[in-house]
mmCIF file of C-alpha atoms in Angstrom:
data_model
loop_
_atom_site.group_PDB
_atom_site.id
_atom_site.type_symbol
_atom_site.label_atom_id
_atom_site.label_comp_id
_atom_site.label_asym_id
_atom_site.label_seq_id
_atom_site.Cartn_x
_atom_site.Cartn_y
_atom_site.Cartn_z
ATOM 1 C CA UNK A 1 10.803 -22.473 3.744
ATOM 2 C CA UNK A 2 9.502 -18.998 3.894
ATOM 3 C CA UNK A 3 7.538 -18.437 7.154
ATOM 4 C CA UNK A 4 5.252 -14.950 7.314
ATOM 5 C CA UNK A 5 3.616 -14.140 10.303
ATOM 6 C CA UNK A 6 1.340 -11.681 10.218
ATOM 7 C CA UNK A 7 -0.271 -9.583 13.257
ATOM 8 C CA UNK A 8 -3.328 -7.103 12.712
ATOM 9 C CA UNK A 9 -6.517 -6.280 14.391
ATOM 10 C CA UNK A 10 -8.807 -9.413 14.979
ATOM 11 C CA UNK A 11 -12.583 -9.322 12.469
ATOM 12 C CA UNK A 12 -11.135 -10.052 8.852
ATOM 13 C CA UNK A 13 -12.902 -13.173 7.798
ATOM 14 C CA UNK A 14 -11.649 -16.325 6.492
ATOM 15 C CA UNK A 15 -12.326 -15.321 2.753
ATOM 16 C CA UNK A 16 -10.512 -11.678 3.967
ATOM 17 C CA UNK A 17 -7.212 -14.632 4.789
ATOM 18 C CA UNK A 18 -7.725 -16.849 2.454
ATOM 19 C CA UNK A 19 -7.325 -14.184 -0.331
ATOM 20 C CA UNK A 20 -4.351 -12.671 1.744
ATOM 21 C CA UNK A 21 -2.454 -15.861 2.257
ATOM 22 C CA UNK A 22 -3.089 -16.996 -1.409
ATOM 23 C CA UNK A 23 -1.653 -13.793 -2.945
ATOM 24 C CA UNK A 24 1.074 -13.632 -0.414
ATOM 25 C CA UNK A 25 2.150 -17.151 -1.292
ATOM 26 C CA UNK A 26 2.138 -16.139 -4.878
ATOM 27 C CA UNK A 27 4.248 -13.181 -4.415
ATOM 28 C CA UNK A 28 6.921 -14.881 -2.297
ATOM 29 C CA UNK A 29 6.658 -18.154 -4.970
ATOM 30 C CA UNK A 30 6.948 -15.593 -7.895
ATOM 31 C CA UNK A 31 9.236 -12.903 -6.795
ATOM 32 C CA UNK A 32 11.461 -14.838 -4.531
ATOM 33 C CA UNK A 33 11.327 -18.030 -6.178
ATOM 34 C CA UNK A 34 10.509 -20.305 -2.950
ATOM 35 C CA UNK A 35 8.901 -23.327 -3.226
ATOM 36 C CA UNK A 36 4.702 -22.769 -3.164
ATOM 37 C CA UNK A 37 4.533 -26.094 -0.941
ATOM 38 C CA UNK A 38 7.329 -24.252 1.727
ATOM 39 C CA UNK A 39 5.725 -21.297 2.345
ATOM 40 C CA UNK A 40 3.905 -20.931 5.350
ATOM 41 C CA UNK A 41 1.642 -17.880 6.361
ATOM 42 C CA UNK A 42 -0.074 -17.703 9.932
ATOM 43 C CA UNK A 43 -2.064 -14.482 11.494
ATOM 44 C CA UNK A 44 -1.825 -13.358 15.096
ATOM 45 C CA UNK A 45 -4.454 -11.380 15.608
ATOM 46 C CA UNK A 46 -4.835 -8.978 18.746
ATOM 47 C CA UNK A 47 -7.739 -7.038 19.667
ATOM 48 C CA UNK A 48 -8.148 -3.226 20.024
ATOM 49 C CA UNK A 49 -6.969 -3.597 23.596
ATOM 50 C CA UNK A 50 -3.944 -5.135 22.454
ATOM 51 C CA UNK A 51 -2.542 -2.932 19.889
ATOM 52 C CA UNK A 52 -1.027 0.354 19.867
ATOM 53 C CA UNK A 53 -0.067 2.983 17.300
ATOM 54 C CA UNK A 54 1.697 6.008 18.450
ATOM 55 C CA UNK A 55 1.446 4.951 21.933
ATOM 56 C CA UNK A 56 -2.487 5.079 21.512
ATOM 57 C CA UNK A 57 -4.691 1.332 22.171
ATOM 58 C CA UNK A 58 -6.823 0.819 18.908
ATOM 59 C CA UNK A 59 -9.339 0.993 21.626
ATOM 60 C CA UNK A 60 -8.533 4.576 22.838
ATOM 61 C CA UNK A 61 -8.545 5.805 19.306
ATOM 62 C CA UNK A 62 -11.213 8.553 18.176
ATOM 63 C CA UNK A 63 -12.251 7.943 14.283
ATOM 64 C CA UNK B 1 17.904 -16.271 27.746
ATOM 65 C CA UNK B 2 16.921 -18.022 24.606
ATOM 66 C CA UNK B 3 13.606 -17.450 23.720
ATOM 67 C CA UNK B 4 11.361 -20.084 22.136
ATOM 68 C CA UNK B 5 8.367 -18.870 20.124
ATOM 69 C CA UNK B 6 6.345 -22.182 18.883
ATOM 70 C CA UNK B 7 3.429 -21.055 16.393
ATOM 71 C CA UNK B 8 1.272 -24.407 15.576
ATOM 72 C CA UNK B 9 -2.270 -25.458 15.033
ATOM 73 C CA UNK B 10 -4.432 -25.043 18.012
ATOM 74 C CA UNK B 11 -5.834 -28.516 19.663
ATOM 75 C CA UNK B 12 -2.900 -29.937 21.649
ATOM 76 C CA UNK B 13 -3.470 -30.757 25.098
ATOM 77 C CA UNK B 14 -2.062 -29.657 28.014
ATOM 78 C CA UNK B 15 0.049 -32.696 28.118
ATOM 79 C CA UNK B 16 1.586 -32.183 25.001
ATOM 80 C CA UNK B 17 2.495 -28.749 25.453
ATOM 81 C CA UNK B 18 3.926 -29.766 28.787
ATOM 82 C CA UNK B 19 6.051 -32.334 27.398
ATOM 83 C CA UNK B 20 7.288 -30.418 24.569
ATOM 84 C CA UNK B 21 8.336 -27.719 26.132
ATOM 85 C CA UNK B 22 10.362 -29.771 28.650
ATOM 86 C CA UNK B 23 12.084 -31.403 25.954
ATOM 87 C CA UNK B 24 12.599 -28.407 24.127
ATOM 88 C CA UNK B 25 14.087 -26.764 27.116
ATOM 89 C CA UNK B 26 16.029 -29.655 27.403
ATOM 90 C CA UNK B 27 17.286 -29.784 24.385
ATOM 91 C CA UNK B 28 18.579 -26.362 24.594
ATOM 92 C CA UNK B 29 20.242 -26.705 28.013
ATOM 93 C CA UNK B 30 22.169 -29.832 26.926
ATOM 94 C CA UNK B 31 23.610 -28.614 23.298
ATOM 95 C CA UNK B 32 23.388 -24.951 23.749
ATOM 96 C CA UNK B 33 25.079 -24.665 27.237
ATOM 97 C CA UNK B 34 21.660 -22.174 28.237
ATOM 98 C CA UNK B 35 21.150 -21.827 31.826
ATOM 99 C CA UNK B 36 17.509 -24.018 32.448
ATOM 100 C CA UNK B 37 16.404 -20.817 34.227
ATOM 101 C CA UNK B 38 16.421 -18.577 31.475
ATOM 102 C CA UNK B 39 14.738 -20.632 28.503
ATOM 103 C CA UNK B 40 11.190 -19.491 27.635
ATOM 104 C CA UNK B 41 9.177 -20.917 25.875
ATOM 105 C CA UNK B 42 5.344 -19.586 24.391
ATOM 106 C CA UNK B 43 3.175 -21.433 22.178
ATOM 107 C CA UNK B 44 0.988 -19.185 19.931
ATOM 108 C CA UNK B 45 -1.427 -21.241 19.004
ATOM 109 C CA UNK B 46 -3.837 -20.400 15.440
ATOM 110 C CA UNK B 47 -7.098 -21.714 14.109
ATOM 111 C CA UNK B 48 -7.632 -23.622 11.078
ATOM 112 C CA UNK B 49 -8.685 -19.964 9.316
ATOM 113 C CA UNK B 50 -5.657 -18.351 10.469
ATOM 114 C CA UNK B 51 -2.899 -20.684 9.253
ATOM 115 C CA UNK B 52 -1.424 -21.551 5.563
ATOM 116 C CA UNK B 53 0.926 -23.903 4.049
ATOM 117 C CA UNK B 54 1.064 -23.968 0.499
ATOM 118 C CA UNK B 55 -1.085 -21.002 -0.127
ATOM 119 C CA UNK B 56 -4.020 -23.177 1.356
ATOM 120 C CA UNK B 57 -5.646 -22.079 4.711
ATOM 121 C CA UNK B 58 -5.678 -25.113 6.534
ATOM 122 C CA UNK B 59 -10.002 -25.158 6.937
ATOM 123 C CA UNK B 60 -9.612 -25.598 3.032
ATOM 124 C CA UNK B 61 -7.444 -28.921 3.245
ATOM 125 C CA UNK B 62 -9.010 -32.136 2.269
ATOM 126 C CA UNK B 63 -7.090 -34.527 4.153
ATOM 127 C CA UNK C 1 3.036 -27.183 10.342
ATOM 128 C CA UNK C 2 4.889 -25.855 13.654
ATOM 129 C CA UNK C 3 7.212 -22.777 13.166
ATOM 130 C CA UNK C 4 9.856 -22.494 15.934
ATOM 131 C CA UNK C 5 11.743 -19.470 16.160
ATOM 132 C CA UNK C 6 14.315 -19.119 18.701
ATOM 133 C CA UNK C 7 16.058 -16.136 19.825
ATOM 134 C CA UNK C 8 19.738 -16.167 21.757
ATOM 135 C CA UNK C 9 22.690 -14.818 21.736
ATOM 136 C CA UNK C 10 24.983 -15.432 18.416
ATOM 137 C CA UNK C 11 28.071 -17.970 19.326
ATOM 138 C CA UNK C 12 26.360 -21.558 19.211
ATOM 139 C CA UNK C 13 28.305 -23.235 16.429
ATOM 140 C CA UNK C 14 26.500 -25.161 13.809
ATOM 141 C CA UNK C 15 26.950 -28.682 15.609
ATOM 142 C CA UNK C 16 25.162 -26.945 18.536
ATOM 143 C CA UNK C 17 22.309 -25.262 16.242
ATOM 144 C CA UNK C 18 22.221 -28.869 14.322
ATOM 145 C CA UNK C 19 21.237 -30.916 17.733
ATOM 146 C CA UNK C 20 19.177 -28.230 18.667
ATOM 147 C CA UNK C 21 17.135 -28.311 15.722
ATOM 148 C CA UNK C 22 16.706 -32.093 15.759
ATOM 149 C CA UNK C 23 16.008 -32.945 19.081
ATOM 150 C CA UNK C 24 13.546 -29.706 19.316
ATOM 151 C CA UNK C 25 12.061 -31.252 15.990
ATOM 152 C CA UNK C 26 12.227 -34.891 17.379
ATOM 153 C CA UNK C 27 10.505 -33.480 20.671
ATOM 154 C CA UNK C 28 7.421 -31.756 18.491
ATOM 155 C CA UNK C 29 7.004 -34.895 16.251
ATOM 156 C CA UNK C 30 6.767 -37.697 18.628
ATOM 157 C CA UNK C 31 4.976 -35.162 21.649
ATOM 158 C CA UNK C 32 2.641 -33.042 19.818
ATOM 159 C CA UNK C 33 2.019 -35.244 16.284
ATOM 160 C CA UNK C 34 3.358 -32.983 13.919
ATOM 161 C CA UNK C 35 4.874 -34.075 10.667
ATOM 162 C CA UNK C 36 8.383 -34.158 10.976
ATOM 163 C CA UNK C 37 8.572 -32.244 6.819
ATOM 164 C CA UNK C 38 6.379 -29.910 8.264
ATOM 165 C CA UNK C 39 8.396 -28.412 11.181
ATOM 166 C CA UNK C 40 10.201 -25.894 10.636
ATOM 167 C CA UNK C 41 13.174 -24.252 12.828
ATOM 168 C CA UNK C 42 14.672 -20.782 12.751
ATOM 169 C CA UNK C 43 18.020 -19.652 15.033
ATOM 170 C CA UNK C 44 17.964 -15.889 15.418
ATOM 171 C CA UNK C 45 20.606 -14.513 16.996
ATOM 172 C CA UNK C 46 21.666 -11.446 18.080
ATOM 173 C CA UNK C 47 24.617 -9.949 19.659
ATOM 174 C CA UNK C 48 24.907 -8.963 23.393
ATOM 175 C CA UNK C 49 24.189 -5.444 22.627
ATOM 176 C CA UNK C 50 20.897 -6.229 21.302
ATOM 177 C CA UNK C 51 19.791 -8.817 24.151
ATOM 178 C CA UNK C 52 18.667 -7.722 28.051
ATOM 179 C CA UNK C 53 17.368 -9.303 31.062
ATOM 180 C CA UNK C 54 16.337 -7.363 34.116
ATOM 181 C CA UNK C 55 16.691 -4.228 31.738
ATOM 182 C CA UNK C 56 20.513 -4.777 31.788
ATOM 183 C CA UNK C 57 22.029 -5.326 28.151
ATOM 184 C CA UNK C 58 23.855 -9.003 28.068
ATOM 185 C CA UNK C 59 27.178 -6.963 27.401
ATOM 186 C CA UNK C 60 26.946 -5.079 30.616
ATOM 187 C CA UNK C 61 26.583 -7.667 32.982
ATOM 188 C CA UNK C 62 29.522 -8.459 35.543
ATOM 189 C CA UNK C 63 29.482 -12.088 35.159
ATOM 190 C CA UNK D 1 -1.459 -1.554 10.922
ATOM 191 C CA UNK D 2 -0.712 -5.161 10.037
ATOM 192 C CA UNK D 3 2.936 -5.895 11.022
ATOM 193 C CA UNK D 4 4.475 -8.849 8.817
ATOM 194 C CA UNK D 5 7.651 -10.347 9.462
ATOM 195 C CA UNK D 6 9.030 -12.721 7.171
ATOM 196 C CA UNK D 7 11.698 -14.925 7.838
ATOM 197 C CA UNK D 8 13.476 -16.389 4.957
ATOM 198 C CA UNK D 9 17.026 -17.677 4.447
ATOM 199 C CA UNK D 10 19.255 -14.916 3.560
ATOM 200 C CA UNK D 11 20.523 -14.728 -0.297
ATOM 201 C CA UNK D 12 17.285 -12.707 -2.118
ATOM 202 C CA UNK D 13 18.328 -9.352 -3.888
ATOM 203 C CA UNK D 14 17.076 -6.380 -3.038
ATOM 204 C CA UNK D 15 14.782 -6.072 -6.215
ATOM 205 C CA UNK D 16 13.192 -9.369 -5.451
ATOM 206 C CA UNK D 17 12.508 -8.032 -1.474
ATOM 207 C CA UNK D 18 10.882 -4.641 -3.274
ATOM 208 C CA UNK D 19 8.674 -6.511 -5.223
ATOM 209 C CA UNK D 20 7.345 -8.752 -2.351
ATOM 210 C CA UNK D 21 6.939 -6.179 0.311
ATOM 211 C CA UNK D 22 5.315 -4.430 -2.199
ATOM 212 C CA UNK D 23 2.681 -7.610 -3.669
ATOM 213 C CA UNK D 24 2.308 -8.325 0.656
ATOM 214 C CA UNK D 25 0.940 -4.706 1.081
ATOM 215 C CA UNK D 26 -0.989 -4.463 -2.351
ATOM 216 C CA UNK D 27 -2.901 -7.857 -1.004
ATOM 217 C CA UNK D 28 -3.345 -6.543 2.935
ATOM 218 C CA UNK D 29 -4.858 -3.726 1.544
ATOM 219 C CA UNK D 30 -6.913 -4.710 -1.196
ATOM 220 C CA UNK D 31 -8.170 -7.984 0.440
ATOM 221 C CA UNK D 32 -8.245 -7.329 4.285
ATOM 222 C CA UNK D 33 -8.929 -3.285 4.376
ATOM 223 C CA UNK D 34 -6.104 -2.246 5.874
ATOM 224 C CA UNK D 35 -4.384 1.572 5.226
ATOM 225 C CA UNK D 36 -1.587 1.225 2.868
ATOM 226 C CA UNK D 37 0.891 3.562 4.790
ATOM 227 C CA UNK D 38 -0.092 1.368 7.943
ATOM 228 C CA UNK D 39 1.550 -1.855 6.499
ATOM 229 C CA UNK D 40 4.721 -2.873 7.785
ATOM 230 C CA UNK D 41 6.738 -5.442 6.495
ATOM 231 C CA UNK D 42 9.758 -6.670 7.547
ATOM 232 C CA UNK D 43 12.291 -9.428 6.250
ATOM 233 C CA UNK D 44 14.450 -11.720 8.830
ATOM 234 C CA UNK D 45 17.307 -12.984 6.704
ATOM 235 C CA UNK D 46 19.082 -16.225 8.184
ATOM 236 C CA UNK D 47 21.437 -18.279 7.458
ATOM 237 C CA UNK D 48 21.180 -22.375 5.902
ATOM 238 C CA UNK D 49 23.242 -22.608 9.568
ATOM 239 C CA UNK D 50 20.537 -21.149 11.062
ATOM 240 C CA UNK D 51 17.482 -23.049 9.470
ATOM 241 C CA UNK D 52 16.037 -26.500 9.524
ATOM 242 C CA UNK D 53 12.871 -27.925 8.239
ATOM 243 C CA UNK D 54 12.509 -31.506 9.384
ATOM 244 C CA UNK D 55 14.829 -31.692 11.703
ATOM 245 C CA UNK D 56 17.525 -30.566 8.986
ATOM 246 C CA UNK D 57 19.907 -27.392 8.668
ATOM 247 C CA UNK D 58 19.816 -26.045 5.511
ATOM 248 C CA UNK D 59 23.373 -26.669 4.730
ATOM 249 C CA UNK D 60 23.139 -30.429 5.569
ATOM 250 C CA UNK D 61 20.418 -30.838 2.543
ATOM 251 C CA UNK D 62 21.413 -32.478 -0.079
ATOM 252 C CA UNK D 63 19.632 -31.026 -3.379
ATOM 253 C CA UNK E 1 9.039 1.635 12.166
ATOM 254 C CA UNK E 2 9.535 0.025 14.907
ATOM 255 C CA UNK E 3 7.795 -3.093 15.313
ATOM 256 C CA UNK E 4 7.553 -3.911 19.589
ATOM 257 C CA UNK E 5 5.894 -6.931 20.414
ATOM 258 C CA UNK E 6 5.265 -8.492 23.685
ATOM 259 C CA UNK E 7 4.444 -11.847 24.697
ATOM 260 C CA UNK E 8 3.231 -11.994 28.174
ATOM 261 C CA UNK E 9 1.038 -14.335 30.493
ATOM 262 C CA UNK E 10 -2.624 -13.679 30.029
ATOM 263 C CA UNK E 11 -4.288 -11.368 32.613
ATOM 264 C CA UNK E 12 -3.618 -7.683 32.527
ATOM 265 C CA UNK E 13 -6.123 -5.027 32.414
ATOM 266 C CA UNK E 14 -6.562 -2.985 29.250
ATOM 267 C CA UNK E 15 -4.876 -0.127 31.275
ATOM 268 C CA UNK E 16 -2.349 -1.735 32.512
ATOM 269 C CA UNK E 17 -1.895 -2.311 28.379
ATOM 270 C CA UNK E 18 -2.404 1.490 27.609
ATOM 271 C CA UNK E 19 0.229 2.311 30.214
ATOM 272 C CA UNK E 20 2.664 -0.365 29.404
ATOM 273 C CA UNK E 21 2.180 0.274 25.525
ATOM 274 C CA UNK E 22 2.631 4.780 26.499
ATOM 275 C CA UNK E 23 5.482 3.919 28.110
ATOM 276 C CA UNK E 24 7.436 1.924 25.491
ATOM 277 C CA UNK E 25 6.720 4.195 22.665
ATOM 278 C CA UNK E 26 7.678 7.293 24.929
ATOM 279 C CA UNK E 27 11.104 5.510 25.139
ATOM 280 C CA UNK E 28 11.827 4.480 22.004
ATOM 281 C CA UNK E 29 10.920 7.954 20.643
ATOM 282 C CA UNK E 30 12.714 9.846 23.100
ATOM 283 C CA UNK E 31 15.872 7.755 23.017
ATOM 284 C CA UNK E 32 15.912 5.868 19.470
ATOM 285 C CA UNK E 33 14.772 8.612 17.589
ATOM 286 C CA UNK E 34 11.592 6.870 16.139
ATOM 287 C CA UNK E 35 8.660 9.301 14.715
ATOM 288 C CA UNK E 36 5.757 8.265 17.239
ATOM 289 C CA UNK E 37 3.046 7.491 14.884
ATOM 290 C CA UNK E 38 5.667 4.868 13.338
ATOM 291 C CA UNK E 39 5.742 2.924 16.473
ATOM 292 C CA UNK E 40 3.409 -0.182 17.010
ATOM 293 C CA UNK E 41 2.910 -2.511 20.089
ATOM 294 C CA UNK E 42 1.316 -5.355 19.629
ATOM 295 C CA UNK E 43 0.778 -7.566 22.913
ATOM 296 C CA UNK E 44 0.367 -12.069 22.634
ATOM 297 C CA UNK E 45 -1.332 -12.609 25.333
ATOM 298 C CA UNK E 46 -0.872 -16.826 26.341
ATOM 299 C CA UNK E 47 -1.992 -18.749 29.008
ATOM 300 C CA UNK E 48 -0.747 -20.597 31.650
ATOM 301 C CA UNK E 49 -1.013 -24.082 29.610
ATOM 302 C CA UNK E 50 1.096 -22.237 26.660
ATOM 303 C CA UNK E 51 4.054 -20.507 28.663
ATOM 304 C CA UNK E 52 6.607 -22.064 30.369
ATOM 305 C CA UNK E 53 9.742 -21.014 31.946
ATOM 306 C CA UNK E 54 12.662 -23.775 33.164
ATOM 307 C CA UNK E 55 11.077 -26.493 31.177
ATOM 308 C CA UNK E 56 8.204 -25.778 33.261
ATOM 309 C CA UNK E 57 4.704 -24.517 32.248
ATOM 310 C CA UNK E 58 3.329 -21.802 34.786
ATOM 311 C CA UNK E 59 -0.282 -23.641 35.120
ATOM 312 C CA UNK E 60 2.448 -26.468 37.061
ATOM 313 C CA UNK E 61 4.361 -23.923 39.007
ATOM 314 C CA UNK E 62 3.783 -24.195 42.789
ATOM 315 C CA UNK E 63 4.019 -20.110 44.245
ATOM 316 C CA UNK F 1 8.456 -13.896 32.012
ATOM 317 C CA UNK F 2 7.411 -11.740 29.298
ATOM 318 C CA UNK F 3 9.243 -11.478 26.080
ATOM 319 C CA UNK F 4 9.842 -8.110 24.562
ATOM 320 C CA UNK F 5 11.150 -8.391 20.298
ATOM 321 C CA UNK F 6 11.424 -5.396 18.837
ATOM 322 C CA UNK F 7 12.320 -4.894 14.967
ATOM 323 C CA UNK F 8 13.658 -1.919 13.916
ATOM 324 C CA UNK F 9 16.235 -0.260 11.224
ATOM 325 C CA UNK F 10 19.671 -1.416 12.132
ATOM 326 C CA UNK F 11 21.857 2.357 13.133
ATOM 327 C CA UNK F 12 21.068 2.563 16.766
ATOM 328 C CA UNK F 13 24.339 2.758 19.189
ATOM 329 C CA UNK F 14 24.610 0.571 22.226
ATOM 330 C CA UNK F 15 24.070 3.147 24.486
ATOM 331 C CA UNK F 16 20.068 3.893 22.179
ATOM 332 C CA UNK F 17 19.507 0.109 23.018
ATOM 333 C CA UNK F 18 20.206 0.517 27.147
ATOM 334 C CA UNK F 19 18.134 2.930 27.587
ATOM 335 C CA UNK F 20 15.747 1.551 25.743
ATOM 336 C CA UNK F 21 15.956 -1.695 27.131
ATOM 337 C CA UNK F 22 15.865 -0.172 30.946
ATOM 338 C CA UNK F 23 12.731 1.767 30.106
ATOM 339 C CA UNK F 24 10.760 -1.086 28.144
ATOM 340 C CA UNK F 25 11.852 -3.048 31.602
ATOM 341 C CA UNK F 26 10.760 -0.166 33.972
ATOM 342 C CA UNK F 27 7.268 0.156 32.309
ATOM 343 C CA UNK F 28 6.256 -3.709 32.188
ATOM 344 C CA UNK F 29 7.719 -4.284 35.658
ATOM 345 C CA UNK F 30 5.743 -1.113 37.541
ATOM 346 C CA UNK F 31 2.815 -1.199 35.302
ATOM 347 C CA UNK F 32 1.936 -4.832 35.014
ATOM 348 C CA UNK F 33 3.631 -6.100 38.030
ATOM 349 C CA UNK F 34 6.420 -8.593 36.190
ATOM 350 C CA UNK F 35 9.180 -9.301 37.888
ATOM 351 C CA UNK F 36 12.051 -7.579 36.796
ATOM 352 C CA UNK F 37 14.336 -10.341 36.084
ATOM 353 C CA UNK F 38 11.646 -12.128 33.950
ATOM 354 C CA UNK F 39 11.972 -9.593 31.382
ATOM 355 C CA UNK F 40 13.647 -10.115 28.394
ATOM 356 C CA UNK F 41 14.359 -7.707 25.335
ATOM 357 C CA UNK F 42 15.710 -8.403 22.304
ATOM 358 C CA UNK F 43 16.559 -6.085 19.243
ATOM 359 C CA UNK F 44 15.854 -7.204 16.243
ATOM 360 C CA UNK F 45 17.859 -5.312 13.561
ATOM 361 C CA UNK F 46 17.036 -4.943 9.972
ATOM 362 C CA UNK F 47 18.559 -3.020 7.223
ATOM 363 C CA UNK F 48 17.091 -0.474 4.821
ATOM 364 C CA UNK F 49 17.043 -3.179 2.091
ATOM 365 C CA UNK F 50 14.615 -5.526 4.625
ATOM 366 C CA UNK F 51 12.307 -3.249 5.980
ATOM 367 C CA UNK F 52 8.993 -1.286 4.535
ATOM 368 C CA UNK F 53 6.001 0.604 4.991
ATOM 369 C CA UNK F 54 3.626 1.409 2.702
ATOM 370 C CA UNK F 55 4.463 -1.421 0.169
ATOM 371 C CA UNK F 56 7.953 0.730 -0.162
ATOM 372 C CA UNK F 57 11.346 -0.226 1.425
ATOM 373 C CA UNK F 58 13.037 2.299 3.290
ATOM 374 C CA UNK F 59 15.968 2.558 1.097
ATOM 375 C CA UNK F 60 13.474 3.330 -1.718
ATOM 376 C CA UNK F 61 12.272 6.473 -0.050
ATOM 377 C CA UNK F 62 12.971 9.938 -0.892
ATOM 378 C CA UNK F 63 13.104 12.081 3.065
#
């Protein structure tokens, strides 16, 4: 029973997840040969306040 | 310290989180030999848009 | 579907992880109304070297 | 940068890991925007000691 | 690429999060040797009805 | 309590991990006011086979 947790940035939409946990299910069913019914995907998502690359908030971060 | 990380549907009550994580700490005091002081226990709690079994977000279930 | 990851110290034997699991499964089912198929438990452990409270790794305490 | 962790039980080949981490990343970035080099994925191998769904290790199932 | 991520009560100010998130990566580069633009902090924040400590949730603690 | 995981490539000494621990400690206990025995650190360690960026695992790349 495969779990995948995923955090990213908060403002993908459902379609955005629902695309990403259908083909992520499909890889892990496909490549790793799990079970499609045990595979369980759920997203964190954080906001730019909450999330750091480099030691730099999202927030802080010139584009 | 055993840490307890509970990702689930959002929606439970107060109560239920109490209860569970009592039990759960139990649980881990009694057959793991923890000391009660050191369990934690977080519940990360999704929406129905950010959660998947099956490939299926769970806003796409018909029940 | 619940996802419970735990992390603690490597050591419990499998009886220990076995009541563990159930009762923290039992506790989730009949508390928070999950299915019991759908909950899903996962024991990582690491060793004392990779595990500190208070900022002091587990293997340098002075018990 | 989307951070995935995936926690499976332990036994998948290294060719069958490659091809997942690299079907996750394809999908995060083609479906939800995100920079390829900013995907992370990582895999949490544990034992059928060290996993239960319904209440059940792993190595108690019978198939 | 080291994955750091915190779950914490609810509550802190975004700089207390940029100082907190500076902090960590300046240690993990300095003493693990990581490449600072691989290192991401990601912080849960919970609340006081989904975090307990004991067997205890903090929204029941009496200060 | 806050909860500190961090996943990285498996290599680091014991000595990496206590300084690292003491600082991640330091930071969250004088910037966001935690007490200091509520903070808990775990390494997570994964090897070159179970960890990638990019869609490519780390023992796939060419330094």
């Amino acid at each position: 029973m495969p779990m995948v947790q995923i955090t990213m940035l908060e403002g993908r939409s459902t379609e955005q997840k629902r695309k990403v946990a259908q083909r992520i299910t499909d890889a892990i069913v496909e490549e790793a040969g799990a079970r499609r019914e045990a595979v369980v995907v759920a997203f964190h998502e954080v906001s730019k306040e909450s999330y750091a690359s480099g030691g730099v908030l999202m927030v802080d971060k010139v584009k």
